[in-house]
């Protein structure tokens, strides 16, 4: 499955919980880049400059990293929650290519109002959560990522879930939304 949603919408927290629940893998591109930057790996260091400014990491670099993961079956078996990828139309098309015969079952649009996510990001205070970077990332969400909601809706695999509420409440809503996909 794929999780779409603004920065600070809770994709990371909920993605991890879903992965644990379904015993599948949680793949966060943001986390991959932060880990590889901390480890001094080239791709991570290259990405860090973009991340600190709130810019998207160039598609080629992101796709290369995701491609690499999917080449190792152990990384994506028996299934996966993708968190933070795809974020552009080009990435969504690349994901289709990468997945080939194993299409996505469900895409979730985790919906939280902008003023709430801004507050959450201010509160979490991650290194890249400066005022300017928060503003820029939300702008890029609107122009680059939000169109993917319609892209996947047209494929009839989109579920919209209200991301306001406690962590447990949202987790429950996500499970319910996913369940409708497998009982129809
Ligand atoms: P957030 O959702 O708060 O932006 P993430 O951990 O998902 O947090 O991502 C952090 C940063 O990593 C992004 O601001 C962006 O620079 C980079 N990044 C992560 N995933 C992608 C992607 N699919 N395409 C381009 N850049 C990405």
mmCIF file of C-alpha atoms in Angstrom, residues 8-11 14 108-113 116-117 120 160-167 169-171 173-174:
data_model
loop_
_atom_site.group_PDB
_atom_site.id
_atom_site.type_symbol
_atom_site.label_atom_id
_atom_site.label_comp_id
_atom_site.label_asym_id
_atom_site.label_seq_id
_atom_site.Cartn_x
_atom_site.Cartn_y
_atom_site.Cartn_z
ATOM 1 C CA UNK A 8 3.173 16.043 9.539
ATOM 2 C CA UNK A 9 -0.046 14.191 8.730
ATOM 3 C CA UNK A 10 1.180 11.147 10.636
ATOM 4 C CA UNK A 11 2.233 8.973 7.699
ATOM 5 C CA UNK A 14 0.707 5.252 11.113
ATOM 6 C CA UNK A 108 -4.462 6.085 1.399
ATOM 7 C CA UNK A 109 -4.882 9.843 1.488
ATOM 8 C CA UNK A 110 -4.344 10.689 5.149
ATOM 9 C CA UNK A 111 -6.193 13.947 5.445
ATOM 10 C CA UNK A 112 -5.227 16.605 8.015
ATOM 11 C CA UNK A 113 -5.809 20.384 7.713
ATOM 12 C CA UNK A 116 -2.745 21.327 12.194
ATOM 13 C CA UNK A 117 0.216 19.834 10.337
ATOM 14 C CA UNK A 120 2.712 19.348 14.581
ATOM 15 C CA UNK A 160 -9.412 8.856 2.083
ATOM 16 C CA UNK A 161 -8.952 8.683 5.841
ATOM 17 C CA UNK A 162 -9.412 11.467 8.377
ATOM 18 C CA UNK A 163 -6.053 11.931 10.104
ATOM 19 C CA UNK A 164 -7.413 14.067 12.957
ATOM 20 C CA UNK A 165 -7.802 12.263 16.251
ATOM 21 C CA UNK A 166 -5.675 10.203 18.560
ATOM 22 C CA UNK A 167 -3.072 7.836 17.166
ATOM 23 C CA UNK A 169 -8.376 6.402 16.494
ATOM 24 C CA UNK A 170 -6.586 7.084 13.229
ATOM 25 C CA UNK A 171 -5.095 3.588 13.275
ATOM 26 C CA UNK A 173 -9.912 4.278 10.744
ATOM 27 C CA UNK A 174 -7.045 3.112 8.571
#
